[in-house]
PDB file of C-alpha atoms in Angstrom:
ATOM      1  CA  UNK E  22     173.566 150.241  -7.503  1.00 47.00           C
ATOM      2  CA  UNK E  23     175.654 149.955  -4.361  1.00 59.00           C
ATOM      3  CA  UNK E  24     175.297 148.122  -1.103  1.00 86.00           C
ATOM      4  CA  UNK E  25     172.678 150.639   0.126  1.00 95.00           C
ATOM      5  CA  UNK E  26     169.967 148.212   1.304  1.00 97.00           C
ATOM      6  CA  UNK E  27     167.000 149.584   0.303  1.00 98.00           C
ATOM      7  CA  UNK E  28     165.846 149.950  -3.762  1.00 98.00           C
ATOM      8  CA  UNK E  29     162.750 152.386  -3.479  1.00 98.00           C
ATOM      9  CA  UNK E  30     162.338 154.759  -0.342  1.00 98.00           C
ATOM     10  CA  UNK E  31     159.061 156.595  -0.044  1.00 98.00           C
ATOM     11  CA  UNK E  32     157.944 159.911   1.023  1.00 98.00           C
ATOM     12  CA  UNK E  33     154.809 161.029   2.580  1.00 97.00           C
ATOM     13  CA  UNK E  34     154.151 164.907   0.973  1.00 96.00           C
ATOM     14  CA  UNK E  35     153.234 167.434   4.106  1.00 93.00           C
ATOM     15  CA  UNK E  36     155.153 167.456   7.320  1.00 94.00           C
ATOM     16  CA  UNK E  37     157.556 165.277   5.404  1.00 97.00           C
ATOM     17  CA  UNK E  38     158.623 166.373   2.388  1.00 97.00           C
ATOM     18  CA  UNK E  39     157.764 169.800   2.823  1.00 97.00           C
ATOM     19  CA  UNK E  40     156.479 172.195   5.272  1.00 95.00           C
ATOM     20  CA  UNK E  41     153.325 173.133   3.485  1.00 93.00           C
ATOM     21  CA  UNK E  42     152.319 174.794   6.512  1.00 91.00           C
ATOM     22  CA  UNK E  43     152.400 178.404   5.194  1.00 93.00           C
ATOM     23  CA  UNK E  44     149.976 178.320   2.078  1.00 92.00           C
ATOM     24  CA  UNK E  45     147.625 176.142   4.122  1.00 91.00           C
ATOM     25  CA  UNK E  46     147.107 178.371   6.589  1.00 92.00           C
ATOM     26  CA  UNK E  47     146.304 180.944   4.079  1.00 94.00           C
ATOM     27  CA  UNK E  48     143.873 179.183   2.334  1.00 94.00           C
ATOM     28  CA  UNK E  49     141.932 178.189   5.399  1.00 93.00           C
ATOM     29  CA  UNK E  50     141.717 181.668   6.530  1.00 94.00           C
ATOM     30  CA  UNK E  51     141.100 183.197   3.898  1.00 95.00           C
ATOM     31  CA  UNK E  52     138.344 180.695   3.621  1.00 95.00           C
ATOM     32  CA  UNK E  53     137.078 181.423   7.145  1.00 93.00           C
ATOM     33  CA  UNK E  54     137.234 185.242   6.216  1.00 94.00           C
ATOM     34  CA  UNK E  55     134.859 184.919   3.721  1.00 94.00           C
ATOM     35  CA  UNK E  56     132.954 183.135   6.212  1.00 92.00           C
ATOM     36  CA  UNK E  57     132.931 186.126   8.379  1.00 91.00           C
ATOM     37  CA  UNK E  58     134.949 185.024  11.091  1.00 91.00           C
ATOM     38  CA  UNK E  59     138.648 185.081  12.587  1.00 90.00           C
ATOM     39  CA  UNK E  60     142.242 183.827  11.398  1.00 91.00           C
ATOM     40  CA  UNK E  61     144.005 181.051  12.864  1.00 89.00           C
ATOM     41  CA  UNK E  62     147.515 181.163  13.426  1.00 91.00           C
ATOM     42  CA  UNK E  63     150.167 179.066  11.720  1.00 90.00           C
ATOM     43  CA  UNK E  64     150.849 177.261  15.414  1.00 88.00           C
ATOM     44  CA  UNK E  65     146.798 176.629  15.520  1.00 86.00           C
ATOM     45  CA  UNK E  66     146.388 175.418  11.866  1.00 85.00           C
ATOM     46  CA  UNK E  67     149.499 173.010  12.085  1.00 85.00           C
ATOM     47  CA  UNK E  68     148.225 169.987  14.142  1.00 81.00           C
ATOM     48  CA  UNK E  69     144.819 170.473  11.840  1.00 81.00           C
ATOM     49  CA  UNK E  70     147.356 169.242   8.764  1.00 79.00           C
ATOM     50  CA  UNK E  71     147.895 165.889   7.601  1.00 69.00           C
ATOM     51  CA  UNK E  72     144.152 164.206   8.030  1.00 70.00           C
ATOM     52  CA  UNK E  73     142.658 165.526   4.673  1.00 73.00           C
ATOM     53  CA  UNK E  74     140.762 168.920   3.980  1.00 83.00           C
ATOM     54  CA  UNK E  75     137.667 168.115   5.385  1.00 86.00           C
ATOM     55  CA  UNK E  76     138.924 167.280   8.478  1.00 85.00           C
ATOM     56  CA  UNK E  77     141.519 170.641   8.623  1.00 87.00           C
ATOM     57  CA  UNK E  78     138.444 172.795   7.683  1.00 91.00           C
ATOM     58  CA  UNK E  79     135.935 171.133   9.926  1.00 92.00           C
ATOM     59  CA  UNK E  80     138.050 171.801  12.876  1.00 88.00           C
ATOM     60  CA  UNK E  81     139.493 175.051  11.600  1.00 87.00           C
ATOM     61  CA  UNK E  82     135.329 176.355  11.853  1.00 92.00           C
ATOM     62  CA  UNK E  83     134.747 174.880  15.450  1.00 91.00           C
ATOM     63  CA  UNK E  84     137.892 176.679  16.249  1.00 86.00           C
ATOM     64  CA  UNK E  85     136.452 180.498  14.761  1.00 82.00           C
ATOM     65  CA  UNK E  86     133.318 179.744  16.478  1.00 85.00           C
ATOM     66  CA  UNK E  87     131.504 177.865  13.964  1.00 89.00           C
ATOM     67  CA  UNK E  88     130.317 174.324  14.240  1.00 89.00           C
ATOM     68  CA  UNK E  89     127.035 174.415  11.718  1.00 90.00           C
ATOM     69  CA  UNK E  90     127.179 171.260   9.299  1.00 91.00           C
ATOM     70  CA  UNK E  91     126.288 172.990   6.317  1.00 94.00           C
ATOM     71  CA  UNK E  92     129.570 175.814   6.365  1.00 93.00           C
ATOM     72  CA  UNK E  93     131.550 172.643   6.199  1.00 94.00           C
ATOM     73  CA  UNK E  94     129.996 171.213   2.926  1.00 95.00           C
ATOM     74  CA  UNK E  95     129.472 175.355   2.080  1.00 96.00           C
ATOM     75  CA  UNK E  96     133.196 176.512   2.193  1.00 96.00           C
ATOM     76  CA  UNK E  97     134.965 173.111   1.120  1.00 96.00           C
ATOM     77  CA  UNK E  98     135.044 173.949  -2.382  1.00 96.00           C
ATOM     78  CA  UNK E  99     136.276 177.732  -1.420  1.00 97.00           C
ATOM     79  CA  UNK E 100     139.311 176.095   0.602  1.00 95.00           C
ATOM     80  CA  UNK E 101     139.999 173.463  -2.397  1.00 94.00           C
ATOM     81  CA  UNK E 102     139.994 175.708  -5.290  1.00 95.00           C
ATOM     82  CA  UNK E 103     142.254 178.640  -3.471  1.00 95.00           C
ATOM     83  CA  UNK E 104     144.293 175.890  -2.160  1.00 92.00           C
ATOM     84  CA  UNK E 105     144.775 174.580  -5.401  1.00 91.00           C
ATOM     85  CA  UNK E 106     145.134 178.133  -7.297  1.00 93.00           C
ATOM     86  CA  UNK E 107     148.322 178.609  -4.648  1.00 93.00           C
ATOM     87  CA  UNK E 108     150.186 175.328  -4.613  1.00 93.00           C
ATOM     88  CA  UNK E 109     153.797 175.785  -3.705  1.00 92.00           C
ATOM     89  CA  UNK E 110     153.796 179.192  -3.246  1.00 90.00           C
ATOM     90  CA  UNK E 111     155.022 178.586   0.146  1.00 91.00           C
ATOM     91  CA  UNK E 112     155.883 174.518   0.918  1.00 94.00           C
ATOM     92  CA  UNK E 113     159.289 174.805   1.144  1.00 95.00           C
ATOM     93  CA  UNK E 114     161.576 171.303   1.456  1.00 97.00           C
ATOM     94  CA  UNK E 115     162.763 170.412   4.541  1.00 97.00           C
ATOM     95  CA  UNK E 116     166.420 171.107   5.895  1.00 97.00           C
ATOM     96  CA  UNK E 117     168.772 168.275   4.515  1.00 98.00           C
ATOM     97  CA  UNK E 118     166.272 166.728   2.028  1.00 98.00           C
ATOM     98  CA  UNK E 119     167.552 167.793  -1.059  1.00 98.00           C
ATOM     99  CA  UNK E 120     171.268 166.472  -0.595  1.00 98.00           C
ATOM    100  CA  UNK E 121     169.815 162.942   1.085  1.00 98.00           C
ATOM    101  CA  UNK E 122     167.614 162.779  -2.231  1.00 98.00           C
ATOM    102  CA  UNK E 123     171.223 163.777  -4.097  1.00 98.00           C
ATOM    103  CA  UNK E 124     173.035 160.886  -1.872  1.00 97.00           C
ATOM    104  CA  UNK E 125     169.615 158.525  -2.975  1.00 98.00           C
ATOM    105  CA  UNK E 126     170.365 159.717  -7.372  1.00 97.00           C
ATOM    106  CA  UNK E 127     173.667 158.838  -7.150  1.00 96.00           C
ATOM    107  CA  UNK E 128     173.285 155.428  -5.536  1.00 96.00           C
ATOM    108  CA  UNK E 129     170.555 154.593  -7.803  1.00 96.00           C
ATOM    109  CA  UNK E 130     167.786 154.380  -5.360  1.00 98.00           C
ATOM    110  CA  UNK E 131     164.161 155.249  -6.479  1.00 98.00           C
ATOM    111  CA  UNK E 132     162.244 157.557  -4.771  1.00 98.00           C
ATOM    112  CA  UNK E 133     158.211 157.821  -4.652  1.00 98.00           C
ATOM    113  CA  UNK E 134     155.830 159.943  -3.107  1.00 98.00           C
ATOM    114  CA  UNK E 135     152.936 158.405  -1.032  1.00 98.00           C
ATOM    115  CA  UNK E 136     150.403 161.240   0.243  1.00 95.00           C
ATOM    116  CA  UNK E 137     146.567 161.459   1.498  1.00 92.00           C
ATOM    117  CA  UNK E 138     146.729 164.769  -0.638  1.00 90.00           C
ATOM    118  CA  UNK E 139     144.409 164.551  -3.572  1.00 90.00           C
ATOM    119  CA  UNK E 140     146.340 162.975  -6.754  1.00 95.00           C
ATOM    120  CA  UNK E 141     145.984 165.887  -8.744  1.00 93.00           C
ATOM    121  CA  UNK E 142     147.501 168.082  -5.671  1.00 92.00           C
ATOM    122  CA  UNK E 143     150.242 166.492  -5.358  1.00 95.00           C
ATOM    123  CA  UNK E 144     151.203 166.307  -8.867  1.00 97.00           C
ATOM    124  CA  UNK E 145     150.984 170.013  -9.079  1.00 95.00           C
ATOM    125  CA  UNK E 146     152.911 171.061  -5.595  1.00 96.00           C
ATOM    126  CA  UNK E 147     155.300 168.942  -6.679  1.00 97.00           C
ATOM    127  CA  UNK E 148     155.890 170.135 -10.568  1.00 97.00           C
ATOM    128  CA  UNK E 149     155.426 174.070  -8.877  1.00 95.00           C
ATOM    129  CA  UNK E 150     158.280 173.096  -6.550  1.00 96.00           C
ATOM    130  CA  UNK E 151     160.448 171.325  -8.844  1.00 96.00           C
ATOM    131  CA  UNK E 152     160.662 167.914  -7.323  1.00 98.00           C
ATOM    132  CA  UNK E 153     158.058 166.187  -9.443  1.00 98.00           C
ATOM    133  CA  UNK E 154     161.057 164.781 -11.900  1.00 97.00           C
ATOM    134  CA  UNK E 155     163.037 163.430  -9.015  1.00 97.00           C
ATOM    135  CA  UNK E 156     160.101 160.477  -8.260  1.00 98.00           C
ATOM    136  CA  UNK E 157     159.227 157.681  -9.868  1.00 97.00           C
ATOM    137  CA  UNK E 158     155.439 157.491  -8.661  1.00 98.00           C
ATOM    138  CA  UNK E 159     153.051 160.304  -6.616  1.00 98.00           C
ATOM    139  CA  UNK E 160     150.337 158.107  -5.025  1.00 98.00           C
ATOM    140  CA  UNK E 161     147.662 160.220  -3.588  1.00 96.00           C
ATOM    141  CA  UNK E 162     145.153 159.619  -1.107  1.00 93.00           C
ATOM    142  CA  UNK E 163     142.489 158.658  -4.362  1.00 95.00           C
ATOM    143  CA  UNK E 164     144.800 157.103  -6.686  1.00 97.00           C
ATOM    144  CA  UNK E 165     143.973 153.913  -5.432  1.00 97.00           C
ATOM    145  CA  UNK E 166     140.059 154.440  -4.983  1.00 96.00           C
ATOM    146  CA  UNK E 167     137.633 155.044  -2.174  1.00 93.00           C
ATOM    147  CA  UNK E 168     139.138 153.328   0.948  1.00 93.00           C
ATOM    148  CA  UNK E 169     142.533 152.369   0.005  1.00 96.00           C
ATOM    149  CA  UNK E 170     144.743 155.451   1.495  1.00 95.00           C
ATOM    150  CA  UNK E 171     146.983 155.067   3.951  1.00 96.00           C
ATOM    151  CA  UNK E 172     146.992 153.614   6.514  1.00 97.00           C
ATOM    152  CA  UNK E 173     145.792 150.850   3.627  1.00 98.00           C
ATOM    153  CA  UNK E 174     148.705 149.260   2.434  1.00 98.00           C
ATOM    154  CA  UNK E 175     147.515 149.355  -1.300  1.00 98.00           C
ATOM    155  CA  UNK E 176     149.484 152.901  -2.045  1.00 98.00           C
ATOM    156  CA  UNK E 177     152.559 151.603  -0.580  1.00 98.00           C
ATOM    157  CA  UNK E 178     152.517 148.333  -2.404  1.00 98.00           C
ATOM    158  CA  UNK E 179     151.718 150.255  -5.980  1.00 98.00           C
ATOM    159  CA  UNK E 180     154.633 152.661  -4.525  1.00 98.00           C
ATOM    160  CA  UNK E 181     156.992 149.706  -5.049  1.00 98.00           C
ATOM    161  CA  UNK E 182     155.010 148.234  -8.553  1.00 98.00           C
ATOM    162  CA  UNK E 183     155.479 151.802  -9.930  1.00 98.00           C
ATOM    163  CA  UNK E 184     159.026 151.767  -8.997  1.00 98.00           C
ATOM    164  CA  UNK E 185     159.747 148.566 -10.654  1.00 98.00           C
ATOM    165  CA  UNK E 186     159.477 146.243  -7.757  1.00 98.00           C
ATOM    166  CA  UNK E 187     157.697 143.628  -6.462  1.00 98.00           C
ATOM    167  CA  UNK E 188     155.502 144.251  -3.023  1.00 98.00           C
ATOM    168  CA  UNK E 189     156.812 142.076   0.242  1.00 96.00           C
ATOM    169  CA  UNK E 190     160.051 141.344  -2.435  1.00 97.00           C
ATOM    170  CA  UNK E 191     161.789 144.423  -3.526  1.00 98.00           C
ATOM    171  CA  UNK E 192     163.719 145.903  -0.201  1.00 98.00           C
ATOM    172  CA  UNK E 193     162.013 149.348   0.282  1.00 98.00           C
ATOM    173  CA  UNK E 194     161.580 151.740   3.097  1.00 98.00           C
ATOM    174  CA  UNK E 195     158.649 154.688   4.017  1.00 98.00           C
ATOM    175  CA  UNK E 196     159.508 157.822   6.090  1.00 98.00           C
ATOM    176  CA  UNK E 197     156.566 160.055   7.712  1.00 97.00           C
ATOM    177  CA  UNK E 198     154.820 162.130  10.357  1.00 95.00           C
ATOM    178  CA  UNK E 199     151.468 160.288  11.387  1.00 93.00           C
ATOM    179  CA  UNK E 200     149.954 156.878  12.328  1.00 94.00           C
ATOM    180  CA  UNK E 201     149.032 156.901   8.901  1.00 95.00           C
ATOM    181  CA  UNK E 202     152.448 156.725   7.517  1.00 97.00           C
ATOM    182  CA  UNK E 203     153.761 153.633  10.090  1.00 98.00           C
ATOM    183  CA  UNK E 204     150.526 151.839   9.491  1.00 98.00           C
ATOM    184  CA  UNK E 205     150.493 152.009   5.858  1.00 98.00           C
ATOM    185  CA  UNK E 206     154.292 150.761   6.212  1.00 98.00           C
ATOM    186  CA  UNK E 207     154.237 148.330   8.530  1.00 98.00           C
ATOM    187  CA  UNK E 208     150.844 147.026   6.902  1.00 98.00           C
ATOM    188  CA  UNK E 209     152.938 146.384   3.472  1.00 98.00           C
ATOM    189  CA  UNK E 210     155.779 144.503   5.399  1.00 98.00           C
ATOM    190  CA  UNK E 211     158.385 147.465   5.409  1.00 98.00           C
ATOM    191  CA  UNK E 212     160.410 149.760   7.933  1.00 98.00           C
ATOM    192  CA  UNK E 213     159.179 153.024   8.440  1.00 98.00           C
ATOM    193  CA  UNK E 214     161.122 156.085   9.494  1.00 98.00           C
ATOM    194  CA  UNK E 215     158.866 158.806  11.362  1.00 98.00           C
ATOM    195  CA  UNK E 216     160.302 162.433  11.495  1.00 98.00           C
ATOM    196  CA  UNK E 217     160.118 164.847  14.351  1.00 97.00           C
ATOM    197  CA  UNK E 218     159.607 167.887  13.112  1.00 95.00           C
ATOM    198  CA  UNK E 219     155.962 167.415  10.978  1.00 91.00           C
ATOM    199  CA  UNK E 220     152.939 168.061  11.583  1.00 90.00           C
ATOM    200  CA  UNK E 221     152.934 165.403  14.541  1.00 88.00           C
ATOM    201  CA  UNK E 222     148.923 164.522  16.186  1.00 84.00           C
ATOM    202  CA  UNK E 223     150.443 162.987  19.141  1.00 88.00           C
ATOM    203  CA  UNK E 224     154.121 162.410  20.438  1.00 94.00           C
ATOM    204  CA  UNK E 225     156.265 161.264  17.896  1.00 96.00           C
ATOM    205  CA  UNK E 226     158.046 158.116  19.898  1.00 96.00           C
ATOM    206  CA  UNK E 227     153.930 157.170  20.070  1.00 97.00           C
ATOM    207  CA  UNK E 228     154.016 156.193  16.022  1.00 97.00           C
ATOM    208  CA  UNK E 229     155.647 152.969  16.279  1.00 97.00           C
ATOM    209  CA  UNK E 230     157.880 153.674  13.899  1.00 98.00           C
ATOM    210  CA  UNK E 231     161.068 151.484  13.355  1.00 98.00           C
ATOM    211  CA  UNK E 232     163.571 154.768  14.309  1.00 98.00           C
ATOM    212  CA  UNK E 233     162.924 158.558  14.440  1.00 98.00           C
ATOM    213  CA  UNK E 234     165.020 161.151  12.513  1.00 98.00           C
ATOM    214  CA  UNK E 235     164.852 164.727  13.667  1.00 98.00           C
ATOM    215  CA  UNK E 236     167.272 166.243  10.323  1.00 98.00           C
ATOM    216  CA  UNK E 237     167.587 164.655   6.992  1.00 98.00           C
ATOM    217  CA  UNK E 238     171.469 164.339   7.337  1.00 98.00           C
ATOM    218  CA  UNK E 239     170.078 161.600  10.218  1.00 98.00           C
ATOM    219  CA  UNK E 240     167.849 159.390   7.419  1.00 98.00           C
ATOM    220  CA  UNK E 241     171.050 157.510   5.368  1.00 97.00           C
ATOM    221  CA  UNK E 242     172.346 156.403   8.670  1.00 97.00           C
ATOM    222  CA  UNK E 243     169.251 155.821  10.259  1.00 98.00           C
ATOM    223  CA  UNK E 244     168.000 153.354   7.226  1.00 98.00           C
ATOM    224  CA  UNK E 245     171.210 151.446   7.251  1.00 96.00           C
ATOM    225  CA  UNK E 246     171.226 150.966  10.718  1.00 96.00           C
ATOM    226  CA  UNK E 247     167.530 149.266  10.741  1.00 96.00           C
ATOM    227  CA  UNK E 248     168.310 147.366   8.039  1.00 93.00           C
ATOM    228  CA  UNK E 249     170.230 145.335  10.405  1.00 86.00           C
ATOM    229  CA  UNK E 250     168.141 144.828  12.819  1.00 76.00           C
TER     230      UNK E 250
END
């Protein structure tokens, strides 16, 4: 272990980690297809990302022209199960992640995954993509039970337990794209690092995040340099 001060550093999954941007927007329209009505675009199904399922195919039907309760609770299942029959046929990492996760190995610094993204999701885009080796916990947004996803601090403080450490003891560090991500951060008593180019609600120097990155080669430098502050 060097100097490096940080011992566990945390991902969140989409917008983050990777831009799972392309295989959502295929499920949801081919979901709304079957529901007889219009594709979105990748631009218009971006900003839907990042606030669970529900909430991307609720807004996804107002946006076709269909706000009935009962498609929502109809076509759910249809966008879970071709979602999950196409994980990581098109999440691709970001730019720069895979070398700062090299820099991380080599330093000896654990790295977790922290996501809203069903458990068993996550596991799965991860192992299809290759990465699932390279963490030492994948929290999802129902690992920890009904109410405790982010912006809960519970998945953030198991983050560090998994990891070996000890929450509010062992340094550790989160980097995201939403509220979600600071909150759940900042709620468990450690920096957070928000990145500029996921799938952003509102305008990213809004997050209250401790610094903003908008490249992986940025996040070493970035982390060392709030360290000390």
């Amino acid at each position: 272990m060097t100097d490096f001060p940080y011992q566990i550093i945390g991902f969140d999954l989409d917008g983050t980690l990777l831009d799972t941007s392309p295989e959502l927007t295929a499920s949801v329209n081919h979901t709304l297809a079957l529901a007889g009505l219009p594709p979105l675009t990748l631009d218009e199904i971006k900003p839907m990302v990042g606030l669970g399922a529900k909430h991307m195919l609720q807004v996804g039907l107002e946006r076709a022209g269909n706000r009935d309760p009962q498609a929502l609770r109809d076509y759910l299942p249809v966008l879970l199960d071709h979602y999950g029959a196409h994980l990581g046929s098109a999440s691709p990492p970001y730019p720069g992640l895979l070398d700062a996760m090299a820099r991380f190995d080599a330093m000896g610094v654990k790295m977790a995954v922290v996501t809203n993204k069903y458990e068993r999701f996550a596991l799965k885009l991860l192992t299809q993509v290759g990465l699932i080796d390279r963490f030492g916990a994948v929290i999802g947004g129902d690992t920890m039970g009904k109410g405790k996803a982010k912006p809960d601090r519970a998945p953030i403080d198991e983050m560090i337990r998994r990891c070996g450490g000890e929450p509010g003891v062992t340094p550790a560090a989160f980097i995201g794209d939403s509220i979600y991500d600071v909150m759940a951060a900042h709620n468990a008593g450690i920096p957070c690092v928000a990145v500029s180019f996921g799938f952003l609600h509102q305008p990213v120097d809004e997050l209250g995040a401790d610094a903003i990155i908008d490249h992986y080669d940025e996040f070493m430098p970035t982390l060392e340099r709030i360290a000390c502050l």
